[in-house]
GROMACS .gro file of C-alpha atoms in nm:
model
  438
    1MET     CA    1  10.166   7.169  10.583
    2ILE     CA    2  10.034   7.193  10.227
    3HIS     CA    3   9.861   6.856  10.247
    4LYS     CA    4   9.715   6.923  10.594
    5LEU     CA    5   9.578   7.266  10.499
    6SER     CA    6   9.440   7.133  10.170
    7GLN     CA    7   9.250   6.869  10.363
    8LYS     CA    8   9.134   7.112  10.630
    9ASN     CA    9   9.012   7.369  10.376
   10LEU     CA   10   8.892   7.118  10.118
   11LEU     CA   11   8.555   7.285  10.054
   12SER     CA   12   8.709   7.634  10.037
   13LYS     CA   13   8.949   7.508   9.770
   14LYS     CA   14   8.672   7.328   9.582
   15HIS     CA   15   8.457   7.642   9.595
   16THR     CA   16   8.747   7.852   9.464
   17GLN     CA   17   8.812   7.611   9.176
   18ARG     CA   18   8.441   7.565   9.099
   19TYR     CA   19   8.381   7.936   9.040
   20ARG     CA   20   8.723   8.056   8.919
   21GLN     CA   21   8.615   8.050   8.555
   22CYS     CA   22   8.330   8.298   8.612
   23PHE     CA   23   8.434   8.475   8.936
   24ALA     CA   24   8.733   8.709   8.896
   25LEU     CA   25   8.873   8.764   9.245
   26ASN     CA   26   9.216   8.922   9.291
   27ARG     CA   27   9.249   8.777   9.641
   28ASN     CA   28   9.261   8.427   9.493
   29VAL     CA   29   9.597   8.505   9.333
   30ALA     CA   30   9.751   8.724   9.606
   31GLY     CA   31  10.110   8.627   9.676
   32PHE     CA   32  10.110   8.359   9.405
   33ASN     CA   33  10.409   8.128   9.416
   34ILE     CA   34  10.419   7.824   9.192
   35LEU     CA   35  10.579   7.620   9.471
   36LYS     CA   36  10.294   7.716   9.707
   37LYS     CA   37  10.019   7.699   9.448
   38GLU     CA   38   9.803   7.465   9.659
   39LEU     CA   39   9.790   7.725   9.939
   40ILE     CA   40   9.674   8.012   9.717
   41TYR     CA   41   9.305   8.053   9.796
   42THR     CA   42   9.081   8.272  10.007
   43LEU     CA   43   8.899   8.113  10.296
   44VAL     CA   44   8.526   8.082  10.228
   45SER     CA   45   8.308   8.149  10.532
   46ASP     CA   46   7.934   8.174  10.586
   47LYS     CA   47   7.923   8.203  10.966
   48SER     CA   48   8.071   8.446  11.217
   49ASP     CA   49   8.008   8.538  11.577
   50GLY     CA   50   8.202   8.745  11.829
   51ALA     CA   51   8.576   8.699  11.768
   52PHE     CA   52   8.527   8.385  11.557
   53ILE     CA   53   8.451   8.280  11.203
   54TRP     CA   54   8.373   7.935  11.060
   55ASP     CA   55   8.468   7.824  10.711
   56ILE     CA   56   8.240   7.611  10.493
   57ASP     CA   57   8.431   7.303  10.612
   58ASN     CA   58   8.298   7.405  10.959
   59ASN     CA   59   8.644   7.481  11.096
   60LYS     CA   60   8.645   7.747  11.367
   61TYR     CA   61   8.901   8.029  11.366
   62ILE     CA   62   8.997   8.320  11.587
   63ASP     CA   63   8.944   8.606  11.344
   64LEU     CA   64   9.217   8.871  11.330
   65THR     CA   65   9.089   9.023  11.004
   66MET     CA   66   8.759   9.145  11.152
   67GLY     CA   67   8.607   9.265  10.827
   68PHE     CA   68   8.933   9.437  10.722
   69GLY     CA   69   8.900   9.645  11.038
   70SER     CA   70   8.533   9.733  11.001
   71ILE     CA   71   8.416   9.513  11.290
   72LEU     CA   72   8.492   9.679  11.624
   73PHE     CA   73   8.242   9.521  11.864
   74GLY     CA   74   8.261   9.166  11.727
   75HIS     CA   75   8.075   8.976  11.458
   76ASN     CA   76   7.697   8.953  11.485
   77TYR     CA   77   7.696   9.211  11.765
   78THR     CA   78   7.341   9.214  11.900
   79PRO     CA   79   7.281   9.592  11.938
   80ILE     CA   80   7.400   9.660  11.580
   81ARG     CA   81   7.211   9.363  11.437
   82LYS     CA   82   6.889   9.466  11.609
   83GLU     CA   83   6.925   9.823  11.482
   84ILE     CA   84   6.965   9.693  11.127
   85GLU     CA   85   6.667   9.461  11.167
   86THR     CA   86   6.449   9.744  11.300
   87GLN     CA   87   6.543   9.971  11.010
   88LEU     CA   88   6.499   9.686  10.763
   89ALA     CA   89   6.138   9.650  10.876
   90LYS     CA   90   6.080  10.024  10.822
   91SER     CA   91   6.262  10.095  10.496
   92TRP     CA   92   6.574   9.994  10.312
   93SER     CA   93   6.498  10.180   9.993
   94VAL     CA   94   6.685  10.475   9.845
   95GLY     CA   95   6.560  10.772   9.642
   96PRO     CA   96   6.424  11.008   9.904
   97ILE     CA   97   6.688  11.082  10.167
   98SER     CA   98   6.664  10.884  10.489
   99PRO     CA   99   6.591  11.107  10.791
  100LEU     CA  100   6.883  10.932  10.960
  101ALA     CA  101   7.137  11.094  10.725
  102GLY     CA  102   7.099  11.442  10.870
  103LYS     CA  103   7.114  11.310  11.226
  104LEU     CA  104   7.429  11.115  11.148
  105ALA     CA  105   7.596  11.414  10.980
  106GLU     CA  106   7.520  11.634  11.280
  107LYS     CA  107   7.660  11.378  11.523
  108ILE     CA  108   7.978  11.324  11.319
  109THR     CA  109   8.055  11.696  11.297
  110ALA     CA  110   8.019  11.728  11.675
  111ILE     CA  111   8.244  11.429  11.748
  112THR     CA  112   8.515  11.502  11.491
  113LYS     CA  113   8.522  11.884  11.523
  114THR     CA  114   8.441  11.919  11.154
  115GLU     CA  115   8.182  12.151  10.999
  116ARG     CA  116   8.010  11.952  10.729
  117VAL     CA  117   7.978  11.589  10.619
  118ALA     CA  118   7.898  11.403  10.295
  119PHE     CA  119   7.825  11.031  10.262
  120PHE     CA  120   7.948  10.780  10.006
  121ASN     CA  121   7.972  10.403   9.961
  122SER     CA  122   8.333  10.323  10.049
  123GLY     CA  123   8.664  10.458  10.167
  124THR     CA  124   8.790  10.468   9.809
  125GLU     CA  125   8.497  10.688   9.705
  126ALA     CA  126   8.555  10.916  10.003
  127VAL     CA  127   8.921  10.965   9.911
  128MET     CA  128   8.828  11.026   9.547
  129VAL     CA  129   8.580  11.298   9.645
  130ALA     CA  130   8.819  11.452   9.899
  131VAL     CA  131   9.084  11.499   9.631
  132ARG     CA  132   8.826  11.632   9.384
  133ILE     CA  133   8.689  11.898   9.617
  134ALA     CA  134   9.040  12.002   9.720
  135LYS     CA  135   9.126  12.068   9.357
  136ALA     CA  136   8.795  12.242   9.295
  137VAL     CA  137   8.836  12.484   9.586
  138THR     CA  138   9.207  12.562   9.560
  139LYS     CA  139   9.194  12.575   9.178
  140LYS     CA  140   9.527  12.392   9.174
  141LYS     CA  141   9.589  12.049   9.027
  142TYR     CA  142   9.871  11.859   9.197
  143VAL     CA  143   9.843  11.617   9.489
  144VAL     CA  144  10.120  11.496   9.718
  145PHE     CA  145  10.092  11.158   9.889
  146PHE     CA  146  10.333  10.921  10.062
  147LYS     CA  147  10.489  10.585   9.997
  148GLY     CA  148  10.347  10.312  10.217
  149ALA     CA  149  10.002  10.467  10.256
  150TYR     CA  150   9.687  10.287  10.148
  151HIS     CA  151   9.416  10.513  10.007
  152GLY     CA  152   9.193  10.257   9.840
  153THR     CA  153   9.183  10.200   9.466
  154PHE     CA  154   9.164  10.554   9.325
  155ASP     CA  155   9.378  10.552   9.007
  156PRO     CA  156   9.600  10.862   9.068
  157LEU     CA  157   9.719  10.709   9.397
  158LEU     CA  158   9.788  10.354   9.282
  159THR     CA  159  10.164  10.329   9.258
  160LEU     CA  160  10.473  10.290   9.471
  161LYS     CA  161  10.708  10.417   9.201
  162LYS     CA  162  10.824  10.771   9.132
  163ASN     CA  163  11.061  10.956   8.903
  164PRO     CA  164  11.373  11.001   9.121
  165GLN     CA  165  11.444  11.343   8.972
  166THR     CA  166  11.095  11.498   8.978
  167ASN     CA  167  10.918  11.281   9.243
  168MET     CA  168  10.623  11.248   9.005
  169ALA     CA  169  10.434  10.922   9.048
  170GLN     CA  170  10.509  10.664   8.779
  171GLU     CA  171  10.295  10.386   8.641
  172SER     CA  172  10.356  10.042   8.789
  173ILE     CA  173  10.020   9.863   8.756
  174PRO     CA  174   9.855   9.755   8.429
  175GLY     CA  175   9.566   9.987   8.346
  176ILE     CA  176   9.697  10.278   8.553
  177THR     CA  177   9.849  10.496   8.281
  178GLN     CA  178  10.109  10.768   8.324
  179SER     CA  179   9.865  11.040   8.217
  180ILE     CA  180   9.648  10.955   8.520
  181LEU     CA  181   9.950  10.987   8.750
  182ASN     CA  182  10.088  11.311   8.605
  183GLU     CA  183   9.921  11.521   8.875
  184SER     CA  184  10.050  11.310   9.164
  185TYR     CA  185  10.377  11.334   9.355
  186ILE     CA  186  10.498  11.069   9.598
  187PHE     CA  187  10.751  11.096   9.880
  188ASP     CA  188  10.884  10.892  10.170
  189TYR     CA  189  10.656  10.948  10.466
  190GLY     CA  190  10.796  11.188  10.723
  191SER     CA  191  11.074  11.314  10.499
  192GLU     CA  192  11.214  11.666  10.513
  193GLU     CA  193  11.235  11.645  10.134
  194SER     CA  194  10.856  11.634  10.108
  195LEU     CA  195  10.813  11.946  10.323
  196ASN     CA  196  11.068  12.136  10.115
  197PHE     CA  197  10.897  12.029   9.793
  198ILE     CA  198  10.556  12.142   9.921
  199LYS     CA  199  10.692  12.480  10.027
  200LYS     CA  200  10.867  12.529   9.694
  201ASN     CA  201  10.563  12.426   9.485
  202LYS     CA  202  10.284  12.565   9.703
  203ASP     CA  203  10.127  12.762   9.416
  204HIS     CA  204  10.056  12.440   9.224
  205ILE     CA  205   9.969  12.187   9.497
  206ALA     CA  206   9.601  12.146   9.573
  207ALA     CA  207   9.624  11.885   9.847
  208VAL     CA  208   9.851  11.674  10.062
  209LEU     CA  209   9.693  11.337  10.136
  210VAL     CA  210   9.816  11.142  10.435
  211GLU     CA  211   9.735  10.838  10.644
  212PRO     CA  212   9.839  10.991  10.980
  213VAL     CA  213   9.958  10.647  11.090
  214GLN     CA  214   9.998  10.415  10.795
  215SER     CA  215   9.814  10.088  10.839
  216ARG     CA  216  10.103   9.905  10.668
  217ASN     CA  217  10.356  10.065  10.907
  218PRO     CA  218  10.172  10.126  11.235
  219SER     CA  219  10.482  10.166  11.452
  220PHE     CA  220  10.577  10.489  11.269
  221GLN     CA  221  10.378  10.774  11.426
  222PRO     CA  222  10.543  11.100  11.311
  223VAL     CA  223  10.344  11.354  11.511
  224SER     CA  224  10.601  11.633  11.480
  225PHE     CA  225  10.611  11.585  11.103
  226LEU     CA  226  10.230  11.603  11.086
  227LYS     CA  227  10.227  11.924  11.289
  228GLU     CA  228  10.484  12.077  11.054
  229LEU     CA  229  10.284  11.955  10.757
  230ARG     CA  230   9.973  12.119  10.903
  231SER     CA  231  10.160  12.447  10.941
  232VAL     CA  232  10.305  12.439  10.588
  233THR     CA  233   9.975  12.355  10.418
  234GLU     CA  234   9.782  12.610  10.624
  235GLN     CA  235  10.017  12.888  10.517
  236SER     CA  236  10.008  12.783  10.151
  237ASP     CA  237   9.636  12.742  10.069
  238ILE     CA  238   9.686  12.366  10.038
  239ALA     CA  239   9.421  12.125  10.161
  240LEU     CA  240   9.551  11.883  10.422
  241ILE     CA  241   9.353  11.559  10.388
  242PHE     CA  242   9.366  11.298  10.663
  243ASP     CA  243   9.268  10.950  10.544
  244GLU     CA  244   9.122  10.801  10.861
  245VAL     CA  245   8.920  10.527  10.697
  246ILE     CA  246   9.107  10.275  10.915
  247THR     CA  247   9.204  10.480  11.222
  248GLY     CA  248   8.885  10.686  11.253
  249PHE     CA  249   8.654  10.579  11.538
  250ARG     CA  250   8.906  10.304  11.628
  251ILE     CA  251   9.214  10.468  11.779
  252ASP     CA  252   8.990  10.729  11.941
  253ILE     CA  253   8.634  10.838  11.878
  254GLY     CA  254   8.784  11.158  11.734
  255GLY     CA  255   9.048  10.964  11.542
  256CYS     CA  256   9.407  11.079  11.492
  257GLN     CA  257   9.287  11.438  11.470
  258LYS     CA  258   9.196  11.428  11.838
  259LEU     CA  259   9.479  11.200  11.947
  260PHE     CA  260   9.747  11.419  11.788
  261ASN     CA  261   9.559  11.749  11.832
  262ILE     CA  262   9.585  11.828  11.459
  263LEU     CA  263   9.281  11.943  11.261
  264ALA     CA  264   9.292  11.864  10.890
  265ASP     CA  265   9.091  12.050  10.626
  266ILE     CA  266   8.925  11.733  10.500
  267VAL     CA  267   8.899  11.391  10.668
  268THR     CA  268   8.781  11.063  10.518
  269TYR     CA  269   8.618  10.792  10.727
  270GLY     CA  270   8.473  10.445  10.673
  271LYS     CA  271   8.501  10.092  10.813
  272VAL     CA  272   8.434  10.105  11.191
  273ILE     CA  273   8.158  10.365  11.182
  274GLY     CA  274   7.947  10.155  10.943
  275GLY     CA  275   7.913   9.875  11.197
  276GLY     CA  276   7.999   9.624  10.925
  277LEU     CA  277   7.795   9.784  10.647
  278PRO     CA  278   7.945   9.975  10.350
  279ILE     CA  279   8.002  10.347  10.408
  280GLY     CA  280   8.242  10.624  10.314
  281ILE     CA  281   8.246  10.969  10.470
  282VAL     CA  282   8.402  11.299  10.370
  283ALA     CA  283   8.407  11.549  10.656
  284GLY     CA  284   8.579  11.880  10.699
  285LYS     CA  285   8.567  12.256  10.673
  286SER     CA  286   8.274  12.426  10.504
  287LYS     CA  287   8.524  12.594  10.273
  288PHE     CA  288   8.578  12.257  10.105
  289LEU     CA  289   8.250  12.072  10.163
  290ASP     CA  290   8.046  12.366  10.024
  291VAL     CA  291   8.169  12.281   9.676
  292ILE     CA  292   7.953  11.968   9.692
  293ASP     CA  293   7.621  12.152   9.723
  294GLY     CA  294   7.694  12.522   9.680
  295GLY     CA  295   7.704  12.597  10.052
  296ALA     CA  296   7.441  12.678  10.314
  297TRP     CA  297   7.134  12.891  10.237
  298GLN     CA  298   6.789  12.952  10.389
  299TYR     CA  299   6.426  12.922  10.287
  300GLY     CA  300   6.215  13.238  10.309
  301ASP     CA  301   6.483  13.494  10.223
  302GLN     CA  302   6.707  13.600   9.934
  303SER     CA  303   6.995  13.361  10.011
  304PHE     CA  304   7.117  13.113   9.749
  305PRO     CA  305   7.402  12.862   9.697
  306GLU     CA  306   7.695  13.094   9.631
  307VAL     CA  307   7.969  12.836   9.566
  308LYS     CA  308   8.011  12.679   9.224
  309SER     CA  309   7.956  12.306   9.268
  310THR     CA  310   8.153  12.010   9.143
  311PHE     CA  311   7.974  11.679   9.082
  312VAL     CA  312   7.934  11.381   9.316
  313ALA     CA  313   7.670  11.109   9.319
  314GLY     CA  314   7.597  10.749   9.413
  315THR     CA  315   7.285  10.533   9.431
  316PHE     CA  316   7.351  10.394   9.778
  317CYS     CA  317   7.537  10.687   9.940
  318HIS     CA  318   7.272  10.739  10.210
  319HIS     CA  319   7.150  10.384  10.249
  320PRO     CA  320   6.913  10.367  10.548
  321LEU     CA  321   7.071  10.047  10.682
  322ALA     CA  322   7.420  10.201  10.681
  323MET     CA  323   7.287  10.520  10.840
  324ALA     CA  324   7.115  10.322  11.117
  325ALA     CA  325   7.419  10.105  11.188
  326SER     CA  326   7.647  10.410  11.196
  327LEU     CA  327   7.424  10.600  11.439
  328LYS     CA  328   7.416  10.298  11.669
  329THR     CA  329   7.793  10.264  11.649
  330LEU     CA  330   7.842  10.624  11.756
  331GLU     CA  331   7.584  10.587  12.033
  332ILE     CA  332   7.775  10.290  12.176
  333LEU     CA  333   8.111  10.464  12.152
  334GLU     CA  334   7.981  10.784  12.311
  335SER     CA  335   7.807  10.601  12.593
  336SER     CA  336   8.137  10.447  12.704
  337ASN     CA  337   8.301  10.792  12.717
  338GLY     CA  338   8.609  10.660  12.538
  339GLU     CA  339   8.663  10.371  12.780
  340LEU     CA  340   8.568  10.099  12.530
  341LEU     CA  341   8.827  10.208  12.275
  342GLN     CA  342   9.090  10.262  12.544
  343GLU     CA  343   9.031   9.912  12.677
  344ILE     CA  344   9.069   9.751  12.332
  345ASN     CA  345   9.381   9.958  12.262
  346LEU     CA  346   9.542   9.862  12.594
  347ARG     CA  347   9.452   9.497  12.547
  348THR     CA  348   9.623   9.507  12.207
  349ALA     CA  349   9.931   9.679  12.350
  350TYR     CA  350   9.967   9.419  12.628
  351PHE     CA  351   9.917   9.136  12.378
  352CYS     CA  352  10.183   9.272  12.142
  353THR     CA  353  10.423   9.331  12.431
  354ARG     CA  354  10.387   8.974  12.555
  355MET     CA  355  10.430   8.830  12.207
  356ASN     CA  356  10.735   9.046  12.136
  357GLU     CA  357  10.895   8.923  12.457
  358PHE     CA  358  10.831   8.565  12.341
  359PHE     CA  359  10.968   8.636  11.993
  360LYS     CA  360  11.279   8.811  12.125
  361GLU     CA  361  11.357   8.520  12.354
  362ASN     CA  362  11.284   8.244  12.102
  363TYR     CA  363  11.248   8.365  11.742
  364PRO     CA  364  11.417   8.708  11.724
  365LYS     CA  365  11.346   8.761  11.354
  366LEU     CA  366  10.974   8.771  11.432
  367SER     CA  367  10.801   9.069  11.593
  368MET     CA  368  10.476   9.264  11.612
  369VAL     CA  369  10.405   9.633  11.557
  370HIS     CA  370  10.084   9.808  11.649
  371PHE     CA  371   9.888  10.132  11.672
  372GLY     CA  372   9.583  10.117  11.894
  373SER     CA  373   9.398   9.795  11.815
  374LEU     CA  374   9.562   9.758  11.470
  375PHE     CA  375   9.868   9.534  11.461
  376ARG     CA  376  10.087   9.347  11.215
  377PHE     CA  377  10.328   9.057  11.235
  378VAL     CA  378  10.675   9.136  11.099
  379THR     CA  379  10.767   8.821  10.906
  380PRO     CA  380  11.080   8.845  10.689
  381GLY     CA  381  11.150   8.585  10.421
  382ARG     CA  382  11.048   8.231  10.508
  383TYR     CA  383  10.890   8.353  10.831
  384LYS     CA  384  10.585   8.440  10.617
  385GLU     CA  385  10.500   8.070  10.644
  386LEU     CA  386  10.363   8.166  10.986
  387TYR     CA  387  10.030   8.273  10.833
  388SER     CA  388   9.964   7.931  10.681
  389GLN     CA  389  10.062   7.760  11.005
  390LEU     CA  390   9.830   7.990  11.198
  391LEU     CA  391   9.546   7.903  10.961
  392LEU     CA  392   9.616   7.536  11.020
  393ASN     CA  393   9.596   7.601  11.395
  394GLY     CA  394   9.273   7.801  11.379
  395VAL     CA  395   9.377   8.167  11.338
  396TYR     CA  396   9.262   8.364  11.035
  397VAL     CA  397   9.472   8.648  10.891
  398TRP     CA  398   9.378   8.780  10.546
  399GLU     CA  399   9.620   8.827  10.256
  400GLY     CA  400   9.688   9.199  10.331
  401ARG     CA  401   9.805   9.101  10.682
  402ASN     CA  402   9.656   9.394  10.875
  403CYS     CA  403   9.521   9.248  11.199
  404PHE     CA  404   9.269   9.390  11.444
  405LEU     CA  405   9.142   9.311  11.791
  406SER     CA  406   8.784   9.388  11.880
  407ALA     CA  407   8.577   9.420  12.195
  408ALA     CA  408   8.489   9.053  12.146
  409HIS     CA  409   8.852   8.942  12.183
  410THR     CA  410   8.843   8.872  12.555
  411GLU     CA  411   9.150   8.796  12.766
  412GLU     CA  412   9.057   8.428  12.749
  413ILE     CA  413   9.049   8.437  12.368
  414ILE     CA  414   9.374   8.633  12.353
  415THR     CA  415   9.540   8.375  12.579
  416SER     CA  416   9.425   8.105  12.338
  417LEU     CA  417   9.555   8.316  12.048
  418GLU     CA  418   9.896   8.349  12.212
  419ASP     CA  419   9.909   7.971  12.261
  420LYS     CA  420   9.826   7.915  11.894
  421ILE     CA  421  10.097   8.159  11.782
  422LYS     CA  422  10.356   7.992  12.004
  423LEU     CA  423  10.249   7.647  11.881
  424SER     CA  424  10.274   7.762  11.520
  425CYS     CA  425  10.627   7.893  11.578
  426ARG     CA  426  10.737   7.566  11.738
  427GLN     CA  427  10.590   7.365  11.451
  428LEU     CA  428  10.766   7.582  11.191
  429ALA     CA  429  11.093   7.540  11.379
  430GLU     CA  430  11.045   7.164  11.389
  431GLN     CA  431  10.996   7.171  11.010
  432GLY     CA  432  11.318   7.368  10.972
  433ILE     CA  433  11.137   7.669  10.823
  434ILE     CA  434  11.228   7.912  11.101
  435LYS     CA  435  11.507   7.902  11.354
  436LEU     CA  436  11.491   7.889  11.731
  437LYS     CA  437  11.728   8.133  11.898
  438GLU     CA  438  12.052   7.958  11.983
   0.00000   0.00000   0.00000
């Protein structure tokens, strides 16, 4: 396999080696294993369309990464591309605020049942601001989050370790020091222990940050826990923050808030809504968003911003191209009245069901888990070789292993995908890497 993949991805490997000295890219060392050193590289691609990408060796792949979940309609989707091209001809400069920003904010508040919206450049920035405004408004300093969640690269949330006695987050990554983590507590997601801790320490906790359904564990959907968490935080002047950067505008146009009928105080969005362009969104109650700009006031009277503001900023936060792509995304989603998302979600469910039946019958250690159109392979031990075999057979899954179907993944493409997965399993079994059920 190593030789075949090295030959197939020859130019990707040459590109990686050519620029390694000057281009520091963490993905080019992800999962490093000295025995698999020749397979440690990121695919280099300069062409994509629909459900497919092509690498610079001109190999075609069914794409299951889909821009880390940011591509919902398919690559190079004509309505989005045309909207970007139209806006590009008008203006793509920043400085004065694009007139599209206000329109987009108004539309988001209506769809998500929030009151105010602020724009940023990424999901990480959105989470960072959400935590900041929660602390500013509650005047408390501690944050609770949960093991297994992904909240971007904000320093106080970058650890999987905790002190077993205090539950305080502990440093585990070079550069993330303990002092940065001293205001963060981490618990197992869905645990009764976390609820008891929050109740006991309510006077000191500013926010509870949660991925309603964790992208790394999509089969765990603890709705009753979330409802209890909503009740506890609401009674304790604690901001409940939903991180819906991945699930927002994908599982439902109203995200997990609508699906589970739970309204958070602050919600972060990104990925899908940007139509493939960078965006981060903080939405929520005026009580929290007012701390960004002092709150609402009027011209022509004696009103003024009455809330003391914190500080947020960013050169490209309201980029006209991102605003245009986001407005078009929402227009498309609204025009289908939820049917588009439901169709993709059902297609994913049927696909995962069929594959799990195949795995159970033939390779019982393999399985799939999913939530909406997000899914993951469960690949213990040597079964992780599946990803390399899939790449060899024309299926691309990135190093983080979250997979997504899009509107461009037709039944015909999914049938081809299933065939490639089955072929990859048979080939791994023939190599003695995985075992066929006896």
